[in-house]
């Protein structure tokens, strides 16, 4: 493994965390969503990561293997006067927990920053190595 493969590994992690941030943003945007015309409310999504080991067919690093939906029941609020109420008078909201999503966003952001720092440190080490030969 060369020093240059660190850029590929950290780059794949940055890309994966970027996808995670997009999913978190989508979840937060739909935190107060109610059931649509099909009767189904928005379901929170989560990114599932997969490691790609050294020597695999693809470049080593991190990959997003799947984006799953949380199948938990959404919040039900009794409001029979709402046009979105079901036959029992309940309005079904999304199952997104904003506190969990904010923690998830902070975690993804920190992971993103850490991988950028790894790439910057590697670049600086390579530059110092080149300067030794001068």
mmCIF file of C-alpha atoms in Angstrom:
data_model
loop_
_atom_site.group_PDB
_atom_site.id
_atom_site.type_symbol
_atom_site.label_atom_id
_atom_site.label_comp_id
_atom_site.label_asym_id
_atom_site.label_seq_id
_atom_site.Cartn_x
_atom_site.Cartn_y
_atom_site.Cartn_z
ATOM 1 C CA UNK A 1 0.000 0.000 0.000
ATOM 2 C CA UNK A 2 1.440 3.345 -0.993
ATOM 3 C CA UNK A 3 0.963 6.722 0.637
ATOM 4 C CA UNK A 4 -1.134 7.763 -2.356
ATOM 5 C CA UNK A 5 -3.811 5.150 -1.588
ATOM 6 C CA UNK A 6 -4.607 7.124 1.571
ATOM 7 C CA UNK A 7 -6.141 9.787 -0.679
ATOM 8 C CA UNK A 8 -8.421 7.196 -2.266
ATOM 9 C CA UNK A 9 -9.492 5.749 1.070
ATOM 10 C CA UNK A 10 -10.148 9.132 2.686
ATOM 11 C CA UNK A 11 -11.780 10.398 -0.506
ATOM 12 C CA UNK A 12 -14.223 7.491 -0.492
ATOM 13 C CA UNK A 13 -15.020 8.212 3.166
ATOM 14 C CA UNK A 14 -15.645 11.895 2.368
ATOM 15 C CA UNK A 15 -17.983 10.874 -0.453
ATOM 16 C CA UNK A 16 -19.846 8.430 1.811
ATOM 17 C CA UNK A 17 -20.241 11.046 4.552
ATOM 18 C CA UNK A 18 -21.497 13.517 1.949
ATOM 19 C CA UNK A 19 -24.252 11.060 1.015
ATOM 20 C CA UNK A 20 -25.028 10.599 4.709
ATOM 21 C CA UNK A 21 -25.353 14.388 5.122
ATOM 22 C CA UNK A 22 -27.753 14.516 2.157
ATOM 23 C CA UNK A 23 -29.945 11.809 3.718
ATOM 24 C CA UNK A 24 -29.934 13.614 7.078
ATOM 25 C CA UNK A 25 -30.922 16.859 5.327
ATOM 26 C CA UNK A 26 -33.795 15.065 3.624
ATOM 27 C CA UNK A 27 -34.928 13.606 6.951
ATOM 28 C CA UNK A 28 -34.800 17.001 8.674
ATOM 29 C CA UNK A 29 -36.705 18.615 5.804
ATOM 30 C CA UNK A 30 -39.524 16.102 6.320
ATOM 31 C CA UNK A 31 -39.631 16.112 10.126
ATOM 32 C CA UNK A 32 -43.126 17.656 10.193
ATOM 33 C CA UNK A 33 -44.450 15.956 7.073
ATOM 34 C CA UNK A 34 -47.863 14.325 7.308
ATOM 35 C CA UNK A 35 -49.256 11.403 5.386
ATOM 36 C CA UNK A 36 -49.608 12.059 1.683
ATOM 37 C CA UNK A 37 -52.441 11.122 -0.641
ATOM 38 C CA UNK A 38 -51.391 7.469 -0.481
ATOM 39 C CA UNK A 39 -51.892 7.487 3.309
ATOM 40 C CA UNK A 40 -48.204 6.904 3.991
ATOM 41 C CA UNK A 41 -46.124 9.385 5.951
ATOM 42 C CA UNK A 42 -42.449 10.049 5.232
ATOM 43 C CA UNK A 43 -40.161 7.420 6.773
ATOM 44 C CA UNK A 44 -36.727 8.337 8.096
ATOM 45 C CA UNK A 45 -33.833 7.013 6.023
ATOM 46 C CA UNK A 46 -30.449 5.779 7.206
ATOM 47 C CA UNK A 47 -27.237 5.194 5.260
ATOM 48 C CA UNK A 48 -25.553 1.802 5.588
ATOM 49 C CA UNK A 49 -21.792 1.826 5.065
ATOM 50 C CA UNK A 50 -19.617 -1.000 3.822
ATOM 51 C CA UNK A 51 -15.851 -1.277 4.002
ATOM 52 C CA UNK A 52 -14.010 -2.170 0.831
ATOM 53 C CA UNK A 53 -10.854 -4.029 1.894
ATOM 54 C CA UNK A 54 -7.452 -3.679 0.287
ATOM 55 C CA UNK A 55 -7.102 -6.163 -2.551
ATOM 56 C CA UNK A 56 -10.795 -6.126 -3.459
ATOM 57 C CA UNK A 57 -11.970 -5.602 -7.040
ATOM 58 C CA UNK A 58 -12.797 -1.978 -6.281
ATOM 59 C CA UNK A 59 -10.456 0.587 -4.729
ATOM 60 C CA UNK A 60 -10.209 0.208 -0.938
ATOM 61 C CA UNK A 61 -12.185 2.532 1.287
ATOM 62 C CA UNK A 62 -15.764 3.135 2.318
ATOM 63 C CA UNK A 63 -18.854 2.647 0.201
ATOM 64 C CA UNK A 64 -22.556 3.225 0.761
ATOM 65 C CA UNK A 65 -24.072 -0.217 0.438
ATOM 66 C CA UNK A 66 -27.699 0.725 1.015
ATOM 67 C CA UNK A 67 -30.100 3.400 2.193
ATOM 68 C CA UNK A 68 -32.755 1.888 4.440
ATOM 69 C CA UNK A 69 -36.081 3.213 5.676
ATOM 70 C CA UNK A 70 -37.022 3.154 9.345
ATOM 71 C CA UNK A 71 -40.222 1.102 9.515
ATOM 72 C CA UNK A 72 -41.331 2.446 12.907
ATOM 73 C CA UNK A 73 -44.810 3.902 13.163
ATOM 74 C CA UNK A 74 -45.030 7.668 12.735
ATOM 75 C CA UNK A 75 -46.500 9.998 15.327
ATOM 76 C CA UNK A 76 -50.275 9.980 15.410
ATOM 77 C CA UNK A 77 -52.057 13.139 16.516
ATOM 78 C CA UNK A 78 -55.802 13.233 17.050
ATOM 79 C CA UNK A 79 -57.235 16.034 14.918
ATOM 80 C CA UNK A 80 -60.483 14.990 13.255
ATOM 81 C CA UNK A 81 -60.963 18.482 11.731
ATOM 82 C CA UNK A 82 -57.791 18.166 9.650
ATOM 83 C CA UNK A 83 -58.239 17.300 5.972
ATOM 84 C CA UNK A 84 -55.271 14.913 6.374
ATOM 85 C CA UNK A 85 -56.979 12.918 9.165
ATOM 86 C CA UNK A 86 -57.684 9.251 8.577
ATOM 87 C CA UNK A 87 -61.075 7.623 9.228
ATOM 88 C CA UNK A 88 -60.296 7.409 12.968
ATOM 89 C CA UNK A 89 -59.501 11.154 13.129
ATOM 90 C CA UNK A 90 -55.730 10.789 13.476
ATOM 91 C CA UNK A 91 -53.134 12.635 11.417
ATOM 92 C CA UNK A 92 -50.056 10.476 10.832
ATOM 93 C CA UNK A 93 -46.751 12.354 10.880
ATOM 94 C CA UNK A 94 -43.295 11.192 9.807
ATOM 95 C CA UNK A 95 -41.234 9.002 12.120
ATOM 96 C CA UNK A 96 -38.215 11.331 11.950
ATOM 97 C CA UNK A 97 -36.701 12.155 15.341
ATOM 98 C CA UNK A 98 -35.099 15.611 14.963
ATOM 99 C CA UNK A 99 -32.745 15.130 17.929
ATOM 100 C CA UNK A 100 -31.361 11.878 16.495
ATOM 101 C CA UNK A 101 -30.985 13.505 13.101
ATOM 102 C CA UNK A 102 -29.064 16.459 14.530
ATOM 103 C CA UNK A 103 -26.702 14.057 16.316
ATOM 104 C CA UNK A 104 -26.350 12.111 13.069
ATOM 105 C CA UNK A 105 -25.588 15.352 11.210
ATOM 106 C CA UNK A 106 -22.902 16.361 13.724
ATOM 107 C CA UNK A 107 -21.340 12.895 13.537
ATOM 108 C CA UNK A 108 -21.294 12.914 9.725
ATOM 109 C CA UNK A 109 -19.872 16.434 9.652
ATOM 110 C CA UNK A 110 -17.081 15.528 12.074
ATOM 111 C CA UNK A 111 -16.248 12.379 10.124
ATOM 112 C CA UNK A 112 -16.110 14.441 6.945
ATOM 113 C CA UNK A 113 -13.786 16.976 8.600
ATOM 114 C CA UNK A 114 -11.544 14.231 10.005
ATOM 115 C CA UNK A 115 -11.073 12.634 6.595
ATOM 116 C CA UNK A 116 -10.238 15.994 5.023
ATOM 117 C CA UNK A 117 -7.664 16.471 7.786
ATOM 118 C CA UNK A 118 -6.173 13.040 7.025
ATOM 119 C CA UNK A 119 -5.760 14.048 3.383
ATOM 120 C CA UNK A 120 -4.178 17.389 4.333
ATOM 121 C CA UNK A 121 -1.752 15.712 6.757
ATOM 122 C CA UNK A 122 -0.786 13.135 4.139
ATOM 123 C CA UNK A 123 -0.185 15.892 1.594
ATOM 124 C CA UNK A 124 2.027 17.777 4.059
ATOM 125 C CA UNK A 125 4.005 14.609 4.864
ATOM 126 C CA UNK A 126 4.572 13.941 1.183
ATOM 127 C CA UNK A 127 5.732 17.539 0.631
ATOM 128 C CA UNK A 128 8.148 17.284 3.577
ATOM 129 C CA UNK A 129 9.504 14.034 2.147
ATOM 130 C CA UNK A 130 10.143 15.763 -1.191
ATOM 131 C CA UNK A 131 11.883 18.657 0.580
ATOM 132 C CA UNK A 132 14.307 16.227 2.244
ATOM 133 C CA UNK A 133 15.813 15.492 -1.178
ATOM 134 C CA UNK A 134 16.619 19.142 -1.897
#
